Coordinates of N, CA and C in Angstrom, one line a residue:
T1 N -5.0 20.8 5.5 CA -6.0 19.9 5.2 C -7.3 20.2 6.0
G2 N -8.4 20.2 5.4 CA -9.7 20.5 6.0 C -10.1 19.3 6.9
N3 N -11.1 19.6 7.7 CA -11.6 18.5 8.6 C -12.3 17.4 7.9
R4 N -12.8 17.7 6.7 CA -13.6 16.7 5.9 C -12.6 15.6 5.4
A5 N -11.5 16.0 4.9 CA -10.5 15.0 4.3 C -9.9 14.2 5.4
G6 N -9.6 14.8 6.5 CA -8.9 14.1 7.6 C -7.5 14.5 7.7
K7 N -6.8 14.1 8.7 CA -5.4 14.4 8.9 C -4.6 13.1 9.0
L8 N -3.7 13.0 8.0 CA -2.8 11.8 7.9 C -1.9 11.6 9.1
K9 N -2.0 10.4 9.7 CA -1.2 10.2 10.9 C 0.1 9.3 10.6
R10 N -0.1 8.3 9.8 CA 1.0 7.5 9.4 C 0.7 6.6 8.2
F11 N 1.8 6.0 7.6 CA 1.7 5.1 6.5 C 1.9 3.7 7.0
L12 N 1.2 2.7 6.5 CA 1.5 1.3 6.8 C 1.7 0.6 5.5
L13 N 2.6 -0.3 5.5 CA 3.0 -1.0 4.3 C 2.4 -2.4 4.3
R14 N 1.8 -2.8 3.2 CA 1.3 -4.2 3.1 C 2.0 -4.8 1.9
Y15 N 2.7 -5.9 2.1 CA 3.5 -6.5 1.1 C 2.6 -7.4 0.2
F16 N 1.6 -8.1 0.7 CA 0.9 -9.0 -0.1 C -0.6 -8.9 0.2
P17 N -1.5 -8.5 -0.7 CA -1.1 -7.9 -2.0 C -0.4 -6.5 -1.8
P18 N 0.4 -6.1 -2.7 CA 1.1 -4.8 -2.5 C 0.2 -3.6 -2.3
G19 N 0.5 -2.8 -1.3 CA -0.3 -1.6 -1.1 C 0.2 -0.8 0.0
I20 N -0.3 0.5 0.1 CA 0.0 1.4 1.2 C -1.3 1.7 1.9
I21 N -1.3 1.6 3.2 CA -2.4 1.9 4.0 C -2.2 3.2 4.7
L22 N -3.2 4.1 4.6 CA -3.1 5.4 5.2 C -3.9 5.3 6.5
E23 N -3.2 5.7 7.6 CA -4.0 5.8 8.9 C -4.2 7.3 9.1
Y24 N -5.4 7.7 9.3 CA -5.7 9.1 9.4 C -6.8 9.4 10.5
E25 N -6.9 10.7 10.9 CA -7.9 11.0 11.9 C -8.9 11.9 11.2
Q26 N -10.2 11.6 11.4 CA -11.2 12.4 10.8 C -12.3 12.6 11.9
N27 N -12.6 13.8 12.2 CA -13.5 14.2 13.3 C -13.2 13.5 14.6
G28 N -11.9 13.4 14.9 CA -11.5 12.8 16.2 C -11.5 11.3 16.2
E29 N -11.8 10.7 15.1 CA -11.8 9.2 15.0 C -10.7 8.7 14.1
M30 N -10.0 7.6 14.5 CA -9.0 7.1 13.7 C -9.6 6.1 12.6
K31 N -9.1 6.3 11.4 CA -9.6 5.5 10.3 C -8.4 5.1 9.4
T32 N -8.7 4.1 8.6 CA -7.6 3.6 7.6 C -8.2 3.6 6.2
K33 N -7.3 3.8 5.3 CA -7.7 3.8 3.9 C -6.6 3.0 3.1
S34 N -7.0 2.1 2.3 CA -6.1 1.2 1.6 C -5.9 1.7 0.2
L35 N -4.6 1.9 -0.2 CA -4.3 2.2 -1.6 C -3.7 0.9 -2.2
D36 N -4.4 0.2 -3.0 CA -3.9 -1.0 -3.6 C -3.0 -0.7 -4.7
L37 N -1.9 -1.4 -4.8 CA -0.9 -1.3 -5.9 C -0.7 -2.6 -6.5
L38 N -1.8 -3.2 -6.9 CA -1.8 -4.6 -7.4 C -1.0 -4.7 -8.7
Q39 N -0.9 -3.6 -9.5 CA -0.2 -3.7 -10.8 C 1.3 -3.4 -10.6
L40 N 1.7 -3.1 -9.4 CA 3.1 -2.7 -9.1 C 4.1 -3.8 -9.6
N41 N 5.2 -3.3 -10.3 CA 6.2 -4.2 -10.6 C 7.6 -3.5 -10.5
T42 N 8.7 -4.2 -10.6 CA 10.0 -3.7 -10.3 C 10.4 -2.7 -11.4
A43 N 9.8 -2.7 -12.6 CA 10.2 -1.8 -13.7 C 9.6 -0.4 -13.5
M44 N 8.6 -0.3 -12.7 CA 7.9 1.0 -12.5 C 8.8 2.1 -11.9
D45 N 8.6 3.3 -12.3 CA 9.3 4.4 -11.7 C 8.7 4.9 -10.4
P46 N 9.4 4.8 -9.3 CA 8.8 5.1 -8.0 C 8.4 6.6 -8.0
D47 N 9.1 7.5 -8.6 CA 8.8 8.9 -8.7 C 7.4 9.2 -9.3
A48 N 7.3 8.5 -10.5 CA 6.0 8.7 -11.3 C 4.8 8.1 -10.5
L49 N 5.0 7.0 -9.8 CA 4.0 6.4 -9.1 C 3.6 7.2 -7.9
A50 N 4.6 7.8 -7.2 CA 4.4 8.7 -6.1 C 3.6 9.9 -6.5
S51 N 3.9 10.5 -7.7 CA 3.2 11.6 -8.2 C 1.7 11.2 -8.5
L52 N 1.5 10.1 -9.0 CA 0.1 9.6 -9.3 C -0.7 9.5 -8.0
L53 N -0.1 8.9 -7.0 CA -0.8 8.7 -5.7 C -1.1 10.0 -5.0
I54 N -0.1 11.0 -5.1 CA -0.3 12.3 -4.5 C -1.4 13.0 -5.2
S55 N -1.5 12.9 -6.5 CA -2.5 13.6 -7.3 C -3.9 13.0 -7.1
R56 N -4.0 11.7 -6.8 CA -5.3 11.0 -6.6 C -5.8 11.0 -5.2
E57 N -4.9 11.1 -4.2 CA -5.3 11.0 -2.8 C -5.1 12.3 -2.0
P58 N -6.2 12.9 -1.7 CA -6.2 14.2 -0.9 C -5.4 14.1 0.4
L59 N -5.4 12.9 1.0 CA -4.7 12.8 2.3 C -3.2 12.9 2.2
I60 N -2.7 12.6 1.0 CA -1.2 12.7 0.9 C -0.8 14.0 0.3
S61 N -0.1 14.8 1.0 CA 0.4 16.1 0.6 C 1.7 16.0 -0.2
E62 N 2.1 17.0 -0.9 CA 3.3 17.0 -1.7 C 4.5 16.8 -0.7
S63 N 4.4 17.3 0.5 CA 5.6 17.2 1.4 C 5.9 15.8 1.8
K64 N 4.9 14.9 1.6 CA 5.1 13.4 1.9 C 5.8 12.6 0.7
R65 N 6.1 13.3 -0.4 CA 6.6 12.6 -1.6 C 7.8 11.7 -1.2
P66 N 8.9 12.2 -0.5 CA 10.0 11.3 -0.2 C 9.6 10.1 0.5
Q67 N 8.7 10.2 1.4 CA 8.2 9.1 2.2 C 7.5 8.1 1.3
V68 N 6.6 8.6 0.5 CA 5.8 7.7 -0.4 C 6.7 7.0 -1.4
K69 N 7.7 7.7 -1.9 CA 8.7 7.1 -2.8 C 9.4 6.0 -2.1
K70 N 9.8 6.2 -0.9 CA 10.6 5.2 -0.2 C 9.7 3.9 0.1
L71 N 8.4 4.1 0.4 CA 7.5 3.0 0.6 C 7.4 2.2 -0.7
I72 N 7.2 2.9 -1.8 CA 7.1 2.2 -3.1 C 8.4 1.4 -3.4
Q73 N 9.5 2.0 -3.1 CA 10.8 1.3 -3.4 C 10.9 0.0 -2.5
K74 N 10.4 0.1 -1.2 CA 10.5 -1.0 -0.3 C 9.6 -2.1 -0.9
L75 N 8.4 -1.8 -1.4 CA 7.5 -2.8 -2.0 C 8.2 -3.4 -3.2
Q76 N 8.8 -2.6 -4.0 CA 9.5 -3.2 -5.2 C 10.6 -4.1 -4.8
E77 N 11.4 -3.8 -3.8 CA 12.5 -4.6 -3.3 C 11.9 -6.0 -2.9
K78 N 10.8 -5.9 -2.2 CA 10.2 -7.1 -1.7 C 9.7 -8.0 -2.9
L79 N 9.1 -7.3 -3.9 CA 8.6 -8.0 -5.1 C 9.8 -8.7 -5.8
Q80 N 10.9 -8.0 -5.8 CA 12.1 -8.6 -6.5 C 12.6 -9.8 -5.8
S81 N 12.6 -9.7 -4.5 CA 13.1 -10.9 -3.7 C 12.1 -12.1 -3.7
N82 N 10.9 -11.8 -4.1 CA 9.9 -12.9 -4.2 C 9.6 -13.4 -5.6
E83 N 10.3 -12.8 -6.6 CA 10.1 -13.2 -8.0 C 10.3 -14.7 -8.2
D84 N 11.3 -15.3 -7.5 CA 11.5 -16.7 -7.7 C 10.8 -17.6 -6.8
Q85 N 9.8 -17.0 -6.0 CA 9.0 -17.7 -5.1 C 7.7 -18.0 -5.7
N86 N 7.3 -19.2 -5.7 CA 6.0 -19.6 -6.2 C 5.0 -19.9 -5.1
F87 N 3.7 -19.5 -5.4 CA 2.7 -19.8 -4.4 C 1.8 -21.0 -5.0
Y88 N 1.5 -21.9 -4.1 CA 0.6 -23.0 -4.5 C -0.6 -23.1 -3.6
L89 N -1.6 -23.7 -4.1 CA -2.8 -24.0 -3.3 C -2.4 -25.2 -2.4
F90 N -2.3 -25.1 -1.1 CA -1.8 -26.1 -0.3 C -2.9 -27.0 0.2
K91 N -4.0 -26.4 0.7 CA -5.0 -27.2 1.3 C -6.4 -26.7 0.9
I92 N -7.3 -27.6 0.7 CA -8.7 -27.1 0.4 C -9.5 -27.5 1.5
L93 N -10.2 -26.6 2.1 CA -11.1 -26.8 3.2 C -12.5 -26.9 2.7
R94 N -13.2 -28.0 3.1 CA -14.6 -28.2 2.7 C -15.5 -28.3 3.9
A95 N -16.6 -27.7 3.9 CA -17.6 -27.8 5.0 C -18.2 -29.2 5.0
H96 N -18.6 -29.7 6.1 CA -19.3 -31.0 6.2 C -20.7 -30.9 5.6
I97 N -21.0 -31.7 4.6 CA -22.3 -31.6 3.9 C -23.1 -32.9 4.2

């Protein structure tokens, strides 16, 4: 990987909203890039999604495929365990007017 694209250091998982965050080094500086997977569902093929991410994101090399697939599967497992969980608006905060 060239110096322009940066060097991938690690993956971070974000469960809500679903996504993978890339932590990378560029010109000696640590940066992060978020890959949102807002359309992710349990029916999606992790292999196909991994291929799509690898083709679209220059920071992710083909050698990282097993790791990316595993992260997608973890997100899908979390989605599945939360399917029967509903979110509600609990409190509305209003400014003093």
